[in-house]
CSV table of C-alpha atoms in Angstrom, one decimal:
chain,number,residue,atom,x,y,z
A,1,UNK,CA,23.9,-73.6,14.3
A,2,UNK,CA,24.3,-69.8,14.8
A,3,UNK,CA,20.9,-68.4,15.9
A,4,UNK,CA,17.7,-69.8,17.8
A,5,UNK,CA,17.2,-71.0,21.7
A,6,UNK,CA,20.0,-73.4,21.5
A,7,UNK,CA,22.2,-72.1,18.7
A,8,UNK,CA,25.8,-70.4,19.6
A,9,UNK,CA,24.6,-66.7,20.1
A,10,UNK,CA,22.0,-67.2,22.1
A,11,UNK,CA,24.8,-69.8,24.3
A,12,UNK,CA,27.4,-67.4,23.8
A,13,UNK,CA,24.9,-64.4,25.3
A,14,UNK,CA,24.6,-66.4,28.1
A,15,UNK,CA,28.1,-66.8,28.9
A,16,UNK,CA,28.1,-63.3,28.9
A,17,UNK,CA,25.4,-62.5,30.9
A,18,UNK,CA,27.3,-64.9,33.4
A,19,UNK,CA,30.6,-63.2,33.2
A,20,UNK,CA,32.0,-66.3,32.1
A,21,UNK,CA,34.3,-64.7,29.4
A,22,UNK,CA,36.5,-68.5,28.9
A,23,UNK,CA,32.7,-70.4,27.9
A,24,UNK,CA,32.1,-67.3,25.5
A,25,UNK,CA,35.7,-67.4,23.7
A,26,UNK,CA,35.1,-71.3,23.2
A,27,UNK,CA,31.7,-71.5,21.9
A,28,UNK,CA,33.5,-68.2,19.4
A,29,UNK,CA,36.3,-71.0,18.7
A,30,UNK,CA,33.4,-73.4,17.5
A,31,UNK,CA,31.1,-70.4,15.4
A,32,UNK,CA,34.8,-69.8,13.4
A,33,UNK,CA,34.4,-74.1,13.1
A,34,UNK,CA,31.1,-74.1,11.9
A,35,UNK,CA,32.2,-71.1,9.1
A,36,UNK,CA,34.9,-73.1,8.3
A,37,UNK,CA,33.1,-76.3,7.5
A,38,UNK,CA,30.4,-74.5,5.7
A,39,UNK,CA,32.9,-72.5,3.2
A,40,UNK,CA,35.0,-75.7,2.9
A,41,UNK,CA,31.5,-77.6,2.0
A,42,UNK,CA,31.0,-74.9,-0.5
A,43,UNK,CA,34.0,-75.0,-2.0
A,44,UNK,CA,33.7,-78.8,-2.6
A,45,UNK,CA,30.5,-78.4,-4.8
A,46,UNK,CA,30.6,-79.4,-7.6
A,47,UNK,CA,29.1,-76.7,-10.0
A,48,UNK,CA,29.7,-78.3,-13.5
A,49,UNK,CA,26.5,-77.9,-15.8
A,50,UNK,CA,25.4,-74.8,-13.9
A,51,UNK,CA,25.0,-71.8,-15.2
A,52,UNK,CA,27.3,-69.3,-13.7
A,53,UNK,CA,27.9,-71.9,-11.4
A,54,UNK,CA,31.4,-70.9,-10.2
A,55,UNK,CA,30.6,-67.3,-9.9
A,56,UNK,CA,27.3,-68.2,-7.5
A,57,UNK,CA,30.0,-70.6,-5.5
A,58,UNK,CA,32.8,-68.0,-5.3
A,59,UNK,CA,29.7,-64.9,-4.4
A,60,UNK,CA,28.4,-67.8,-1.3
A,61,UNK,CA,32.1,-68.4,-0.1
A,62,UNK,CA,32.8,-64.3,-0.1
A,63,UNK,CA,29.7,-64.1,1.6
A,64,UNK,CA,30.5,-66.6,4.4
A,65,UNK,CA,33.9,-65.6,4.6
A,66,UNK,CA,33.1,-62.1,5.2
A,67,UNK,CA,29.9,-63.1,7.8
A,68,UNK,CA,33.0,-65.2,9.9
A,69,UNK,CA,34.9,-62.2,9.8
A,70,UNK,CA,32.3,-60.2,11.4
A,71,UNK,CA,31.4,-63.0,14.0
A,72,UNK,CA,34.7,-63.2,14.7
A,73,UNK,CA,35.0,-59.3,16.2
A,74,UNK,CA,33.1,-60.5,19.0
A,75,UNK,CA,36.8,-62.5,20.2
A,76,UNK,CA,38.4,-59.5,20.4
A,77,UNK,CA,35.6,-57.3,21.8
A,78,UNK,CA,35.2,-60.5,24.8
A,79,UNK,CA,38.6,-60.3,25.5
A,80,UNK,CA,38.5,-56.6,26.1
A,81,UNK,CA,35.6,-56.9,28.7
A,82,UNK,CA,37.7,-59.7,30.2
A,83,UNK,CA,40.5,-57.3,31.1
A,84,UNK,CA,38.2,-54.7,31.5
A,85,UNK,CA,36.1,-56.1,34.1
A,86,UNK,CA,39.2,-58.3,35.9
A,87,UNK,CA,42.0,-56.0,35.0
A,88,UNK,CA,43.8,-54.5,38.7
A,89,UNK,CA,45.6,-51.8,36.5
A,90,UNK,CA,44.3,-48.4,35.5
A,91,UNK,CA,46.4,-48.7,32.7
A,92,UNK,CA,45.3,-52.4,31.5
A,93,UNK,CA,41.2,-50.8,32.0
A,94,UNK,CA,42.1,-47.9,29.6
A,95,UNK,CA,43.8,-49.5,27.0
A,96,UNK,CA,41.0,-51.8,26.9
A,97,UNK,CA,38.4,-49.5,26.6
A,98,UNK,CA,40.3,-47.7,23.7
A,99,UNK,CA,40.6,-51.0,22.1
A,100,UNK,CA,36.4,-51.4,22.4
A,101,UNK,CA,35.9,-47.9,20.9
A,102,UNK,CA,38.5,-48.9,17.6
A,103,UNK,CA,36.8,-52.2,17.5
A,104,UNK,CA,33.7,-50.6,17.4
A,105,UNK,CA,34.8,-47.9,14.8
A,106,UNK,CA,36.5,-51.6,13.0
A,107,UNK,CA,32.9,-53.1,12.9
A,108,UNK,CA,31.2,-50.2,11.7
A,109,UNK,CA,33.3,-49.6,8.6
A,110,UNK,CA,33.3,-53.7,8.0
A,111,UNK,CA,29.2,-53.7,8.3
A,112,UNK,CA,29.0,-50.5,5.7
A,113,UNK,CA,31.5,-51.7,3.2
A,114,UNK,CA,30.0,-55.4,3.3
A,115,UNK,CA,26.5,-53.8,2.6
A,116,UNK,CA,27.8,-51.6,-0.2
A,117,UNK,CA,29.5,-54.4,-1.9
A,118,UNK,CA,26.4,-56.8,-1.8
A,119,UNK,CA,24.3,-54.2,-2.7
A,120,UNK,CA,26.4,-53.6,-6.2
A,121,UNK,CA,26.7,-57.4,-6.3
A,122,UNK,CA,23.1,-58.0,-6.5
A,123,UNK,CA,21.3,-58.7,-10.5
């Protein structure tokens, strides 16, 4: 799905590598579809007769949710190299540069408070 030869990351890298910023966004569009299928599937289970069934479903749906979210950066960060690298305008270059740097800053502060709150979710 996400990750091996043929998964969407290594597709999506080569988009990249080949400037082609419209392939990338698309195979982002089906990563967020995959997520969504995958939490929706979740969802569906059926945990009756499980022991803390409903609190291991809601933990594997927060987890997903919040792994989409952080896949999902990488839309906003392609889009800034799109203008960056095509932009004519000084301006339109800056501002997407400035964008990358809070996106950056964005991710960051995601990754650390995603590892914090798994690490005081864990038994």
């Amino acid at each position: 799905m996400l990750i091996g030869k043929k998964g969407f990351e290594s597709v999506k890298l080569n988009d990249l590598i080949a400037h082609d910023y419209t392939k990338a966004l698309y195979i982002i569009d089906k990563e967020e579809a995959e997520f969504n299928t995958i939490i929706e599937d979740i969802e569906k289970a059926n945990t009756d007769g499980i022991q803390k069934g409903k609190e291991v479903q809601q933990a594997a749906v927060n987890y997903y949710s919040v792994m989409k979210d952080l896949f999902m950066f990488s839309r906003q960060e392609i889009e800034q190299e799109k203008l960056m690298r095509y932009s004519k305008s000084e301006k339109e270059i800056r501002s997407a540069q400035e964008k990358m740097l809070e996106l950056g800053r964005e991710k960051k502060i995601y990754i650390r408070t995603f590892s914090k709150q798994m690490k005081n979710s864990l038994p």
